[in-house]
Every structure is written in C-alpha cells, then in structure tokens.
Amino acid sequence: MQPPIVRRATPADLPLLEAIEREADLLFVERFAASDWPPPATGAARDADPGFLLVAELAGTVVGFAHVLEPEARAGDPDGAPRLAHLEQLSVSPAVTRRGIGSELLATAARVAHERGAELLTLRTYRDVPWNAPFYRARGFAEIVPDRGFLRELPASEHSEGIHAFGERVLLARELPAAHRETASSA
C-alpha cells in the first residue's frame, strides 16, 4: 500500500472537501442515531478562514483533508500565551480509514502550523468516540482549560451548530516545538 501524499489544498480541491466531510460525518450520524447532524462547510468557506487547508491523496484521488485555523490574539488573552493554531476539521473518507491517512494529515498539520509560527495546536472533539479524543491522545494531545477568548468561544459555536447534543466535547492541545518533528512512521 502506498502512503498518502499530503499537500496544500488548491482551488481545484475545494469542491471535494464538503463531500469528504459529509461522507465521514455518516460515522457520527450512525453512532449517535442523529437525524439532525449539521451540514459540512463548503471548501470555499473553509478556504476563506484565516489558516490553511491540507489534502491527502491516494493514487491521485483526494481522500481526506485537514483545516487549521490561525486565530488572531484578542484583547483579554493572557500575556505571553503561546501562539496557537486550531485544528477545526480533520476528515477522511470512511472507504480508506485505518491506513494512517488521519495520522499523516495530523502530523503534517502540526509541522505546517509550527513552520507558520504556532507553538500550540488545539482542537475540540468528542471525549468518548474512539476515532476522536482517544485518537488524538495517542498522538500527544492532552485536555486543557481554555485560557483565551478564541478557545472560550468554541463551545458556544458548537452549541449553535448543535453538535454538543451528541456527547461530551473536550478541548485538547499539543505543544508544537517537539511534536512537529513527528514523522509519518511514528504517527
């Protein structure tokens, strides 16, 4: 099996992201018996956010993506707080899961975020869904308490989308200076 190629998303990739996320979200719909799961964002909407998009290809086909936000510091954020990047979404087509694609996307997202100046990579996820918090914990993430405006605002955003209703959500983070050196073989 060939490893995935992870690269920056191009404009041609943007229309594919929504379908990949919708397909991956079916795992949540099934797990939670959710008839009202929120629709995914479009690739164009994701591309308009400050940050970056990565895609994973297998045999020339885009099969996954990572969307990383780069929130600006805000008034009231603690002085000296590490600059953060936030993994807003990581989706892999269910047809190709368990092949290291998510791990490769995550490792590349951490490396790129660090190269762009981030010291901390954060994300919010379901505490008890096996491909959520346990996946990230196995890759060096730990639960944290939100210490700045952007992170404190995330639960309200999830409430407005309705995803909080399906299970307990947690904020996880990983420091990047050491973590960005992770290679795909160790991911």
PDB file of C-alpha atoms in Angstrom:
ATOM      1  CA  MET A   1       0.000   0.000   0.000  1.00  0.00           C
ATOM      2  CA  GLN A   2       1.362   3.396  -0.985  1.00  0.00           C
ATOM      3  CA  PRO A   3       1.421   6.109   1.677  1.00  0.00           C
ATOM      4  CA  PRO A   4      -0.831   9.103   1.178  1.00  0.00           C
ATOM      5  CA  ILE A   5       0.525  12.289  -0.316  1.00  0.00           C
ATOM      6  CA  VAL A   6      -0.350  15.245   1.907  1.00  0.00           C
ATOM      7  CA  ARG A   7      -0.157  18.661   0.300  1.00  0.00           C
ATOM      8  CA  ARG A   8      -1.657  22.132   0.451  1.00  0.00           C
ATOM      9  CA  ALA A   9      -5.146  22.300  -0.993  1.00  0.00           C
ATOM     10  CA  THR A  10      -5.538  24.001  -4.356  1.00  0.00           C
ATOM     11  CA  PRO A  11      -8.640  25.763  -5.704  1.00  0.00           C
ATOM     12  CA  ALA A  12      -9.449  22.591  -7.668  1.00  0.00           C
ATOM     13  CA  ASP A  13      -9.626  20.624  -4.388  1.00  0.00           C
ATOM     14  CA  LEU A  14     -12.111  22.916  -2.647  1.00  0.00           C
ATOM     15  CA  PRO A  15     -15.288  21.428  -4.169  1.00  0.00           C
ATOM     16  CA  LEU A  16     -14.234  17.953  -2.925  1.00  0.00           C
ATOM     17  CA  LEU A  17     -13.943  18.829   0.774  1.00  0.00           C
ATOM     18  CA  GLU A  18     -17.649  19.118   1.542  1.00  0.00           C
ATOM     19  CA  ALA A  19     -18.365  15.654   0.098  1.00  0.00           C
ATOM     20  CA  ILE A  20     -15.476  14.077   2.040  1.00  0.00           C
ATOM     21  CA  GLU A  21     -16.698  15.612   5.295  1.00  0.00           C
ATOM     22  CA  ARG A  22     -20.315  14.630   4.607  1.00  0.00           C
ATOM     23  CA  GLU A  23     -19.212  11.033   3.973  1.00  0.00           C
ATOM     24  CA  ALA A  24     -17.046  10.975   7.129  1.00  0.00           C
ATOM     25  CA  ASP A  25     -19.886  12.521   9.162  1.00  0.00           C
ATOM     26  CA  LEU A  26     -22.042   9.496   8.367  1.00  0.00           C
ATOM     27  CA  LEU A  27     -19.996   7.650  11.005  1.00  0.00           C
ATOM     28  CA  PHE A  28     -21.261  10.146  13.601  1.00  0.00           C
ATOM     29  CA  VAL A  29     -24.807  10.005  12.273  1.00  0.00           C
ATOM     30  CA  GLU A  30     -24.731   6.225  12.656  1.00  0.00           C
ATOM     31  CA  ARG A  31     -23.058   6.248  16.083  1.00  0.00           C
ATOM     32  CA  PHE A  32     -25.410   8.856  17.535  1.00  0.00           C
ATOM     33  CA  ALA A  33     -28.521   7.885  15.527  1.00  0.00           C
ATOM     34  CA  ALA A  34     -28.580  11.562  14.569  1.00  0.00           C
ATOM     35  CA  SER A  35     -31.254  12.685  12.148  1.00  0.00           C
ATOM     36  CA  ASP A  36     -30.235  16.331  12.512  1.00  0.00           C
ATOM     37  CA  TRP A  37     -26.458  16.291  12.048  1.00  0.00           C
ATOM     38  CA  PRO A  38     -25.317  19.725  10.796  1.00  0.00           C
ATOM     39  CA  PRO A  39     -24.204  20.015   7.178  1.00  0.00           C
ATOM     40  CA  PRO A  40     -20.489  20.444   6.471  1.00  0.00           C
ATOM     41  CA  ALA A  41     -18.963  23.747   5.466  1.00  0.00           C
ATOM     42  CA  THR A  42     -18.072  24.221   1.825  1.00  0.00           C
ATOM     43  CA  GLY A  43     -14.469  24.109   0.732  1.00  0.00           C
ATOM     44  CA  ALA A  44     -14.735  27.738  -0.349  1.00  0.00           C
ATOM     45  CA  ALA A  45     -15.973  28.765   3.114  1.00  0.00           C
ATOM     46  CA  ARG A  46     -13.103  26.875   4.750  1.00  0.00           C
ATOM     47  CA  ASP A  47     -10.613  28.470   2.368  1.00  0.00           C
ATOM     48  CA  ALA A  48     -11.867  31.941   3.336  1.00  0.00           C
ATOM     49  CA  ASP A  49     -10.978  31.366   7.010  1.00  0.00           C
ATOM     50  CA  PRO A  50      -7.559  32.530   8.261  1.00  0.00           C
ATOM     51  CA  GLY A  51      -5.332  29.479   8.308  1.00  0.00           C
ATOM     52  CA  PHE A  52      -4.621  26.683   5.865  1.00  0.00           C
ATOM     53  CA  LEU A  53      -6.077  23.574   4.245  1.00  0.00           C
ATOM     54  CA  LEU A  54      -4.253  20.325   3.555  1.00  0.00           C
ATOM     55  CA  VAL A  55      -5.491  17.403   1.488  1.00  0.00           C
ATOM     56  CA  ALA A  56      -4.443  13.768   1.424  1.00  0.00           C
ATOM     57  CA  GLU A  57      -4.307  11.890  -1.870  1.00  0.00           C
ATOM     58  CA  LEU A  58      -4.197   8.184  -2.589  1.00  0.00           C
ATOM     59  CA  ALA A  59      -3.449   7.210  -6.175  1.00  0.00           C
ATOM     60  CA  GLY A  60      -4.242  10.756  -7.304  1.00  0.00           C
ATOM     61  CA  THR A  61      -7.628  10.919  -5.558  1.00  0.00           C
ATOM     62  CA  VAL A  62      -8.258  13.344  -2.682  1.00  0.00           C
ATOM     63  CA  VAL A  63      -9.496  11.190   0.227  1.00  0.00           C
ATOM     64  CA  GLY A  64      -9.117  13.462   3.252  1.00  0.00           C
ATOM     65  CA  PHE A  65      -8.371  16.935   4.482  1.00  0.00           C
ATOM     66  CA  ALA A  66      -7.292  18.973   7.492  1.00  0.00           C
ATOM     67  CA  HIS A  67      -8.498  22.524   8.115  1.00  0.00           C
ATOM     68  CA  VAL A  68      -6.347  24.544  10.504  1.00  0.00           C
ATOM     69  CA  LEU A  69      -7.427  27.961  11.767  1.00  0.00           C
ATOM     70  CA  GLU A  70      -4.948  30.614  12.839  1.00  0.00           C
ATOM     71  CA  PRO A  71      -6.894  32.844  15.217  1.00  0.00           C
ATOM     72  CA  GLU A  72      -5.537  36.271  15.998  1.00  0.00           C
ATOM     73  CA  ALA A  73      -4.665  37.252  19.552  1.00  0.00           C
ATOM     74  CA  ARG A  74      -7.608  39.054  21.158  1.00  0.00           C
ATOM     75  CA  ALA A  75      -7.999  41.645  23.855  1.00  0.00           C
ATOM     76  CA  GLY A  76      -8.032  39.883  27.196  1.00  0.00           C
ATOM     77  CA  ASP A  77      -5.862  36.976  26.090  1.00  0.00           C
ATOM     78  CA  PRO A  78      -3.170  36.215  28.676  1.00  0.00           C
ATOM     79  CA  ASP A  79       0.139  37.971  28.120  1.00  0.00           C
ATOM     80  CA  GLY A  80       2.776  35.599  26.853  1.00  0.00           C
ATOM     81  CA  ALA A  81       0.235  32.929  25.865  1.00  0.00           C
ATOM     82  CA  PRO A  82       1.661  30.643  23.194  1.00  0.00           C
ATOM     83  CA  ARG A  83       0.547  31.407  19.647  1.00  0.00           C
ATOM     84  CA  LEU A  84      -1.934  28.759  18.650  1.00  0.00           C
ATOM     85  CA  ALA A  85      -3.276  27.026  15.594  1.00  0.00           C
ATOM     86  CA  HIS A  86      -6.610  25.238  15.862  1.00  0.00           C
ATOM     87  CA  LEU A  87      -7.457  22.036  14.002  1.00  0.00           C
ATOM     88  CA  GLU A  88     -11.013  22.892  13.037  1.00  0.00           C
ATOM     89  CA  GLN A  89     -11.651  19.737  10.999  1.00  0.00           C
ATOM     90  CA  LEU A  90      -9.911  16.532  10.025  1.00  0.00           C
ATOM     91  CA  SER A  91     -11.935  14.264   7.739  1.00  0.00           C
ATOM     92  CA  VAL A  92     -11.002  11.074   5.912  1.00  0.00           C
ATOM     93  CA  SER A  93     -13.265   9.126   3.604  1.00  0.00           C
ATOM     94  CA  PRO A  94     -14.526   6.041   5.500  1.00  0.00           C
ATOM     95  CA  ALA A  95     -13.595   3.892   2.483  1.00  0.00           C
ATOM     96  CA  VAL A  96      -9.901   4.437   3.263  1.00  0.00           C
ATOM     97  CA  THR A  97      -9.736   4.714   7.054  1.00  0.00           C
ATOM     98  CA  ARG A  98      -7.262   2.759   9.179  1.00  0.00           C
ATOM     99  CA  ARG A  99      -4.443   3.382   6.686  1.00  0.00           C
ATOM    100  CA  GLY A 100      -2.649   6.172   8.554  1.00  0.00           C
ATOM    101  CA  ILE A 101      -4.181   8.968   6.476  1.00  0.00           C
ATOM    102  CA  GLY A 102      -5.575  10.821   9.504  1.00  0.00           C
ATOM    103  CA  SER A 103      -2.253  10.451  11.309  1.00  0.00           C
ATOM    104  CA  GLU A 104      -0.366  11.766   8.287  1.00  0.00           C
ATOM    105  CA  LEU A 105      -2.729  14.724   7.926  1.00  0.00           C
ATOM    106  CA  LEU A 106      -2.352  15.493  11.635  1.00  0.00           C
ATOM    107  CA  ALA A 107       1.453  15.246  11.567  1.00  0.00           C
ATOM    108  CA  THR A 108       1.640  17.499   8.512  1.00  0.00           C
ATOM    109  CA  ALA A 109      -0.826  19.996  10.006  1.00  0.00           C
ATOM    110  CA  ALA A 110       1.333  20.189  13.158  1.00  0.00           C
ATOM    111  CA  ARG A 111       4.504  20.692  11.111  1.00  0.00           C
ATOM    112  CA  VAL A 112       2.990  23.388   8.885  1.00  0.00           C
ATOM    113  CA  ALA A 113       1.416  25.175  11.869  1.00  0.00           C
ATOM    114  CA  HIS A 114       4.795  25.217  13.614  1.00  0.00           C
ATOM    115  CA  GLU A 115       6.522  26.484  10.460  1.00  0.00           C
ATOM    116  CA  ARG A 116       3.960  29.304  10.401  1.00  0.00           C
ATOM    117  CA  GLY A 117       4.807  30.282  13.979  1.00  0.00           C
ATOM    118  CA  ALA A 118       2.320  28.360  16.146  1.00  0.00           C
ATOM    119  CA  GLU A 119       3.520  26.922  19.425  1.00  0.00           C
ATOM    120  CA  LEU A 120       0.327  25.078  20.340  1.00  0.00           C
ATOM    121  CA  LEU A 121      -2.128  23.039  18.253  1.00  0.00           C
ATOM    122  CA  THR A 122      -5.630  22.831  19.725  1.00  0.00           C
ATOM    123  CA  LEU A 123      -8.847  21.074  18.779  1.00  0.00           C
ATOM    124  CA  ARG A 124     -12.267  20.218  20.193  1.00  0.00           C
ATOM    125  CA  THR A 125     -13.609  16.719  19.863  1.00  0.00           C
ATOM    126  CA  TYR A 126     -15.871  14.094  21.399  1.00  0.00           C
ATOM    127  CA  ARG A 127     -14.405  12.671  24.589  1.00  0.00           C
ATOM    128  CA  ASP A 128     -15.552   9.060  24.129  1.00  0.00           C
ATOM    129  CA  VAL A 129     -15.709   8.483  20.371  1.00  0.00           C
ATOM    130  CA  PRO A 130     -12.787   6.112  19.551  1.00  0.00           C
ATOM    131  CA  TRP A 131     -11.687   7.991  16.436  1.00  0.00           C
ATOM    132  CA  ASN A 132     -11.847  11.306  18.301  1.00  0.00           C
ATOM    133  CA  ALA A 133     -10.255  12.084  21.709  1.00  0.00           C
ATOM    134  CA  PRO A 134      -8.564   8.666  22.088  1.00  0.00           C
ATOM    135  CA  PHE A 135      -7.017   9.049  18.605  1.00  0.00           C
ATOM    136  CA  TYR A 136      -5.622  12.484  19.465  1.00  0.00           C
ATOM    137  CA  ARG A 137      -4.459  11.483  22.952  1.00  0.00           C
ATOM    138  CA  ALA A 138      -2.451   8.661  21.394  1.00  0.00           C
ATOM    139  CA  ARG A 139      -0.709  11.331  19.325  1.00  0.00           C
ATOM    140  CA  GLY A 140       0.350  13.539  22.225  1.00  0.00           C
ATOM    141  CA  PHE A 141      -2.713  15.712  22.833  1.00  0.00           C
ATOM    142  CA  ALA A 142      -3.953  16.377  26.361  1.00  0.00           C
ATOM    143  CA  GLU A 143      -7.029  18.072  27.763  1.00  0.00           C
ATOM    144  CA  ILE A 144      -6.615  21.745  28.628  1.00  0.00           C
ATOM    145  CA  VAL A 145      -8.688  24.537  30.125  1.00  0.00           C
ATOM    146  CA  PRO A 146      -9.418  27.376  27.675  1.00  0.00           C
ATOM    147  CA  ASP A 147      -7.165  30.317  28.534  1.00  0.00           C
ATOM    148  CA  ARG A 148      -8.133  32.865  25.877  1.00  0.00           C
ATOM    149  CA  GLY A 149     -11.098  34.300  24.034  1.00  0.00           C
ATOM    150  CA  PHE A 150     -10.954  32.120  20.919  1.00  0.00           C
ATOM    151  CA  LEU A 151     -10.845  28.888  22.916  1.00  0.00           C
ATOM    152  CA  ARG A 152     -13.539  30.025  25.346  1.00  0.00           C
ATOM    153  CA  GLU A 153     -15.852  30.839  22.412  1.00  0.00           C
ATOM    154  CA  LEU A 154     -15.664  27.376  20.838  1.00  0.00           C
ATOM    155  CA  PRO A 155     -18.390  25.716  22.991  1.00  0.00           C
ATOM    156  CA  ALA A 156     -20.893  28.432  22.039  1.00  0.00           C
ATOM    157  CA  SER A 157     -20.088  27.851  18.380  1.00  0.00           C
ATOM    158  CA  GLU A 158     -20.675  24.118  18.835  1.00  0.00           C
ATOM    159  CA  HIS A 159     -23.976  24.833  20.572  1.00  0.00           C
ATOM    160  CA  SER A 160     -25.128  26.946  17.631  1.00  0.00           C
ATOM    161  CA  GLU A 161     -24.245  24.075  15.263  1.00  0.00           C
ATOM    162  CA  GLY A 162     -25.962  21.540  17.527  1.00  0.00           C
ATOM    163  CA  ILE A 163     -23.038  19.096  17.763  1.00  0.00           C
ATOM    164  CA  HIS A 164     -22.796  19.439  21.559  1.00  0.00           C
ATOM    165  CA  ALA A 165     -26.061  17.493  21.908  1.00  0.00           C
ATOM    166  CA  PHE A 166     -24.492  14.191  20.828  1.00  0.00           C
ATOM    167  CA  GLY A 167     -21.839  13.752  23.503  1.00  0.00           C
ATOM    168  CA  GLU A 168     -19.331  15.383  25.795  1.00  0.00           C
ATOM    169  CA  ARG A 169     -16.846  17.580  23.971  1.00  0.00           C
ATOM    170  CA  VAL A 170     -13.312  18.331  25.193  1.00  0.00           C
ATOM    171  CA  LEU A 171     -10.590  20.818  24.354  1.00  0.00           C
ATOM    172  CA  LEU A 172      -7.262  19.146  23.596  1.00  0.00           C
ATOM    173  CA  ALA A 173      -3.867  20.652  22.823  1.00  0.00           C
ATOM    174  CA  ARG A 174      -0.340  19.644  21.951  1.00  0.00           C
ATOM    175  CA  GLU A 175       2.787  21.770  22.114  1.00  0.00           C
ATOM    176  CA  LEU A 176       4.398  22.026  18.704  1.00  0.00           C
ATOM    177  CA  PRO A 177       8.142  22.568  19.117  1.00  0.00           C
ATOM    178  CA  ALA A 178       8.714  18.880  19.832  1.00  0.00           C
ATOM    179  CA  ALA A 179       5.595  17.485  18.193  1.00  0.00           C
ATOM    180  CA  HIS A 180       6.167  18.940  14.722  1.00  0.00           C
ATOM    181  CA  ARG A 181       9.205  16.678  14.292  1.00  0.00           C
ATOM    182  CA  GLU A 182       6.919  13.664  14.285  1.00  0.00           C
ATOM    183  CA  THR A 183       7.187  11.677  11.082  1.00  0.00           C
ATOM    184  CA  ALA A 184       4.516   9.699   9.360  1.00  0.00           C
ATOM    185  CA  SER A 185       6.152   6.469  10.501  1.00  0.00           C
ATOM    186  CA  SER A 186       5.717   7.467  14.137  1.00  0.00           C
ATOM    187  CA  ALA A 187       2.229   8.924  13.652  1.00  0.00           C
TER     188      ALA A 187
END
